[in-house]
Short mmCIF file of C-alpha atoms in Angstrom, two decimals:
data_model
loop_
_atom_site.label_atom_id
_atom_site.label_comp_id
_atom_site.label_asym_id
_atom_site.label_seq_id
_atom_site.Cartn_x
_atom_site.Cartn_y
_atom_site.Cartn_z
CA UNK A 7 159.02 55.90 105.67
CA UNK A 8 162.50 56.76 106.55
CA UNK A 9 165.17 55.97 104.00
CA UNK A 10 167.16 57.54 101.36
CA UNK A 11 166.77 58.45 97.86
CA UNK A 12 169.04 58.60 94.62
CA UNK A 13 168.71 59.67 91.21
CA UNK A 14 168.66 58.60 89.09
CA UNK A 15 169.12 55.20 89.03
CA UNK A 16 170.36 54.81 85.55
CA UNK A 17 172.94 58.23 84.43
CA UNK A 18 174.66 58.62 80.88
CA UNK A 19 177.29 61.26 79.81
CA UNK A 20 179.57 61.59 77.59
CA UNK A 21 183.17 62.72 77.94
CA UNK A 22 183.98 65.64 79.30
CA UNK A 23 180.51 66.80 80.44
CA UNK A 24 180.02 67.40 84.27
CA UNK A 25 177.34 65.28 85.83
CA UNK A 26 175.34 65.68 89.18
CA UNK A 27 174.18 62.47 91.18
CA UNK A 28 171.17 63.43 93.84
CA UNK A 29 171.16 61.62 97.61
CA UNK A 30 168.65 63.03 100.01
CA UNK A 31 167.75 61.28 103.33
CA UNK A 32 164.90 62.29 106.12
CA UNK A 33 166.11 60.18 108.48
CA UNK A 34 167.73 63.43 110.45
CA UNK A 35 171.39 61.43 109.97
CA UNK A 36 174.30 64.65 110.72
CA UNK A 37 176.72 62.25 108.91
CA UNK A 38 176.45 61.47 104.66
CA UNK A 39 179.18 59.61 102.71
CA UNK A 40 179.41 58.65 99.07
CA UNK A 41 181.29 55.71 97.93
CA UNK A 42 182.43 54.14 94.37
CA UNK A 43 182.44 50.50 93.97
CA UNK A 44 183.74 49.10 90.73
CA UNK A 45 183.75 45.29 89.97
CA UNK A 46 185.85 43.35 92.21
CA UNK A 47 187.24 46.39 94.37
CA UNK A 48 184.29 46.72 97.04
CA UNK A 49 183.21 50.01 98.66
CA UNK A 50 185.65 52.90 98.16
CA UNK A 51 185.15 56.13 99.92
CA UNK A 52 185.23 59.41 97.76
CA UNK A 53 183.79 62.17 100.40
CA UNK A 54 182.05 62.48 103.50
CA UNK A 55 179.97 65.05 105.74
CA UNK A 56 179.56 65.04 109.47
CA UNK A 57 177.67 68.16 109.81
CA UNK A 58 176.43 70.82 107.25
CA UNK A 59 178.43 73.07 105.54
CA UNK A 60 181.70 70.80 106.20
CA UNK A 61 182.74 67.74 104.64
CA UNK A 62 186.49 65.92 104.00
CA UNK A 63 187.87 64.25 101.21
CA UNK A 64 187.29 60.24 100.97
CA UNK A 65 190.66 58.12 99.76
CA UNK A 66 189.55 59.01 95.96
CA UNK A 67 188.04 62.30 95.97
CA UNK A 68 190.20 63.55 92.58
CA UNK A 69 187.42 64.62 89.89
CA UNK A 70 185.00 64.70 92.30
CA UNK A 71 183.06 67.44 93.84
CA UNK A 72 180.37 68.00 96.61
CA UNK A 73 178.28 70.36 98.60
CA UNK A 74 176.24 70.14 101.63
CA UNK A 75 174.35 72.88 102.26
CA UNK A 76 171.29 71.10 103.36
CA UNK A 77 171.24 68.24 106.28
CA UNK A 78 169.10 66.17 103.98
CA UNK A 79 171.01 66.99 101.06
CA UNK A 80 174.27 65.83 99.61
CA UNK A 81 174.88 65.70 96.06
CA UNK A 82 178.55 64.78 94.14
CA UNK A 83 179.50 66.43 91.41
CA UNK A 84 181.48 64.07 88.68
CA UNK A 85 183.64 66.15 86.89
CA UNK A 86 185.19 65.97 83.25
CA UNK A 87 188.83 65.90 85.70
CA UNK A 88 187.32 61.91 86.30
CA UNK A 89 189.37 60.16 84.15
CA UNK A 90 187.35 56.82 84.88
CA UNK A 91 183.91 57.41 85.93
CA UNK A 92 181.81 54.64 85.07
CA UNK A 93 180.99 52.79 88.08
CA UNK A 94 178.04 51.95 90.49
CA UNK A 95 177.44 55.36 92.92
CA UNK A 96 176.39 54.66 96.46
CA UNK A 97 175.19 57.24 98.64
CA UNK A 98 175.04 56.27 102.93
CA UNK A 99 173.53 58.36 106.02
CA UNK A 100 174.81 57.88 109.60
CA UNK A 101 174.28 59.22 113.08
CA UNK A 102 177.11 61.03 114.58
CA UNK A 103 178.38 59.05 116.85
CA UNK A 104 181.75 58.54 118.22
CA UNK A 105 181.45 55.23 118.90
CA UNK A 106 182.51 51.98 117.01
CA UNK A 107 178.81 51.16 116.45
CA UNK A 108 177.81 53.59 113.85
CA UNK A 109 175.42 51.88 111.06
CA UNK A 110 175.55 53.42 108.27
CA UNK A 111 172.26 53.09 105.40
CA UNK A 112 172.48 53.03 102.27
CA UNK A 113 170.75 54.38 98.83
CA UNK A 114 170.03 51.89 95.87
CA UNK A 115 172.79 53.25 94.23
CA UNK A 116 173.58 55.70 90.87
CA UNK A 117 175.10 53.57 88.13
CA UNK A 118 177.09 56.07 85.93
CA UNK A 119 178.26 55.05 82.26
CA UNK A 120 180.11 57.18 80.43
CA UNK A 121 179.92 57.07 76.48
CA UNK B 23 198.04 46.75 103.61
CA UNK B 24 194.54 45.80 102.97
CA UNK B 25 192.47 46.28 106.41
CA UNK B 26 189.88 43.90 105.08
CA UNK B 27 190.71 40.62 103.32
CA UNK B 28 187.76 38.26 101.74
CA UNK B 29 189.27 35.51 100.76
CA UNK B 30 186.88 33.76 99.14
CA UNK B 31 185.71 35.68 95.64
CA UNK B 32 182.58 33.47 95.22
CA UNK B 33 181.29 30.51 97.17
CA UNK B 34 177.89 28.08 96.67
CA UNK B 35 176.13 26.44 98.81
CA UNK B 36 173.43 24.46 98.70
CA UNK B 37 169.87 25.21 99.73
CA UNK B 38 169.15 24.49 103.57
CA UNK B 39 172.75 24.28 104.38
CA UNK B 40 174.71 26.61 106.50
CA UNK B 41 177.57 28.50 105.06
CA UNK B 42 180.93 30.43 106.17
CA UNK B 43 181.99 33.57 104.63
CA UNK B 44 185.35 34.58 105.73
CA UNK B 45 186.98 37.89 106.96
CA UNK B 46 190.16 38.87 108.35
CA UNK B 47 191.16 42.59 109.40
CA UNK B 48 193.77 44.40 110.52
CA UNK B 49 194.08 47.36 113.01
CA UNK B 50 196.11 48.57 115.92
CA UNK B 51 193.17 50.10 117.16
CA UNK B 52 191.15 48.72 120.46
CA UNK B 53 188.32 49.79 119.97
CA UNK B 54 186.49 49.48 116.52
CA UNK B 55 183.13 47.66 115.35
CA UNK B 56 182.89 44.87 112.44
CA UNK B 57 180.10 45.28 109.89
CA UNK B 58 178.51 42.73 107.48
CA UNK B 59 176.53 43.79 104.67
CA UNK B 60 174.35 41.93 101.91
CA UNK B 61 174.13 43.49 98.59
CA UNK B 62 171.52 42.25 96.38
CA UNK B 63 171.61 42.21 92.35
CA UNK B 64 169.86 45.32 92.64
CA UNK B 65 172.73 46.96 94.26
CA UNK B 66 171.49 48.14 97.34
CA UNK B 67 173.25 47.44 100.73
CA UNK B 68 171.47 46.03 103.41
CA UNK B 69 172.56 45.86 106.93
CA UNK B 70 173.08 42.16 108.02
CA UNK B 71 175.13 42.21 111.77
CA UNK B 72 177.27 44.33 114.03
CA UNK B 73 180.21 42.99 116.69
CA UNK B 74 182.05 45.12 119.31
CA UNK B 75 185.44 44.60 119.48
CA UNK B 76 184.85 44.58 123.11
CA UNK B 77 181.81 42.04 123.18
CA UNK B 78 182.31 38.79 124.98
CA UNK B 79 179.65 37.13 123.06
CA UNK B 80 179.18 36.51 119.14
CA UNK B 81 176.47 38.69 117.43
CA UNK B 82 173.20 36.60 116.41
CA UNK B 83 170.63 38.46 114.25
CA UNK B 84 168.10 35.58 112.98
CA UNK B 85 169.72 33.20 110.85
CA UNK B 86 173.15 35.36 110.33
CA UNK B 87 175.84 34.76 113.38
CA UNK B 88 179.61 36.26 113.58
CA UNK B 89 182.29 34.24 114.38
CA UNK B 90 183.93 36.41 115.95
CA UNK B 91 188.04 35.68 117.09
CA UNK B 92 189.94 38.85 118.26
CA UNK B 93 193.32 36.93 118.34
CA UNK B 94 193.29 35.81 115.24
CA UNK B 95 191.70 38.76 114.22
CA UNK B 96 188.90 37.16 112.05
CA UNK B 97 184.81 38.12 112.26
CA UNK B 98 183.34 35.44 109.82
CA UNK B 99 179.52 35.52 109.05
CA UNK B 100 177.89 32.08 109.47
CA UNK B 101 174.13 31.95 107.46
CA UNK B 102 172.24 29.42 108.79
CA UNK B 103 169.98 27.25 106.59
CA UNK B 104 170.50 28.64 103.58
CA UNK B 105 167.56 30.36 101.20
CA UNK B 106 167.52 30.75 97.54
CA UNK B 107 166.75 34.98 98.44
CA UNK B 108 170.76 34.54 100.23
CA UNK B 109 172.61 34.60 97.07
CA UNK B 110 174.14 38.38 96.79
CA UNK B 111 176.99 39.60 97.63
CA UNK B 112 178.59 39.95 101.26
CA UNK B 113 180.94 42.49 102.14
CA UNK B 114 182.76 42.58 105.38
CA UNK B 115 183.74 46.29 106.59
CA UNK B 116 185.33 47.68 109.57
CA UNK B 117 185.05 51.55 111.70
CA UNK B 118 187.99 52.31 113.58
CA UNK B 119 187.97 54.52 116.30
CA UNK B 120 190.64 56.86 114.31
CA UNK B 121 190.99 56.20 111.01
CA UNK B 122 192.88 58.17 108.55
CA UNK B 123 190.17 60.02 106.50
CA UNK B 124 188.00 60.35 109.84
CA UNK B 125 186.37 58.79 112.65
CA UNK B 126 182.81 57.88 110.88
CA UNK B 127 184.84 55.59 107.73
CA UNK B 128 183.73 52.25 106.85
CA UNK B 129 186.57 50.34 105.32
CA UNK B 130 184.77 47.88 102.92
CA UNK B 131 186.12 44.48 101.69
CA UNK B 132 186.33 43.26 98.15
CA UNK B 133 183.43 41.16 99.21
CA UNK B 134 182.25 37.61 98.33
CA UNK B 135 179.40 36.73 96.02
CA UNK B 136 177.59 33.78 97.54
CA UNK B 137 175.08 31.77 95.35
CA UNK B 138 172.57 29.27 96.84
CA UNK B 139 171.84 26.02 94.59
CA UNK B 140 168.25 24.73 94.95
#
């Protein structure tokens, strides 16, 4: 089945310690995003990819790092620069498509805590 | 200014009824597409609907339906006969044709958490 996959579900790490959150997807999507939501603030956006080896900083991409050298493959790096990292991580996949309809799909989410 | 306004932080309904979930937006853009998704308590998003902001007609997928008015600039998701598996939360989001941070953005709303009373 097509989809995508986090991990883990469930991440710990205490201050100052860099942390790596996994999204793969085989569902041949150019396009990968990963948002932040925090209680009561919705979806933010912290990076994005349209096409491998290139991707463009989100509206809160301080502290945060990523790579995509893969098409399936786009992992964020939290950093110990994060001053406020505990929140629910969602990774998405879309087609590239220039076009308003462009559904994105979604992971079941990271949920970092920091101790 | 916020590009996506949920008004309503939490609403109930009960079970078998239909129910409104309101969203306003703003762009200068033309063209752009209005999203509704349902996240469960186990955090996943699931895609609900879709509406053009050129389609004449409002977007039906089963039981969900958009209200959508361009005017007034308001796509509100109407749930038909409610079911104890609709209480999540709904978030409203929007994909402008040029959008700051890129063309492919969703711009999410603070979304509304909808619980269904048997």
């Amino acid at each position: 089945d097509g989809g995508i996959t986090q991990s883990p579900k469930y991440l710990f790490r205490k201050e100052g310690q860099n942390v790596t959150l996994s999204c793969e997807q085989n569902l041949n999507h150019d396009a990968m995003y990963w948002y932040r939501q925090d209680p009561g603030q919705g979806l933010r956006l912290i990076y994005y990819s349209q096409i491998v080896n290139d991707f463009q900083k989100g509206d809160i991409a301080e502290g945060y790092s990523v790579s995509r050298e893969k098409k399936e493959s786009f992992p964020l790096t939290v950093t110990s620069a994060q001053k406020n990292p505990t929140a629910f991580y969602l990774c998405a996949s879309s087609a590239r498509q220039d076009r308003p309809y462009n559904e994105q799909f979604f992971g079941p989410g990271t949920r970092l805590t920091v101790l | 200014a916020q590009k996506i306004t949920q008004t309503q932080p939490g609403m109930f309904v009960q079970e078998k009824e239909a129910v409104t979930l309101d969203c306003t937006y703003d762009t200068s853009d033309q063209s752009y597409g209005l999203f509704w998704y349902k996240q469960p308590s186990s955090g996943e998003m699931i895609f609900l609907i879709y509406q053009g902001s050129y389609d004449e007609q409002n977007a039906t997928e089963g039981r969900y339906s958009l209200n959508f008015q361009k005017a007034r600039k308001s796509a509100n998701l109407v749930i038909s006969a409610s079911q104890l598996g609709d209480s999540a939360m709904y978030f409203c989001a929007m994909r402008e044709t040029y959008s700051g941070a890129g063309s492919y953005q969703l711009t999410f709303g603070k979304g509304t958490k909808l619980s269904v009373i048997p």
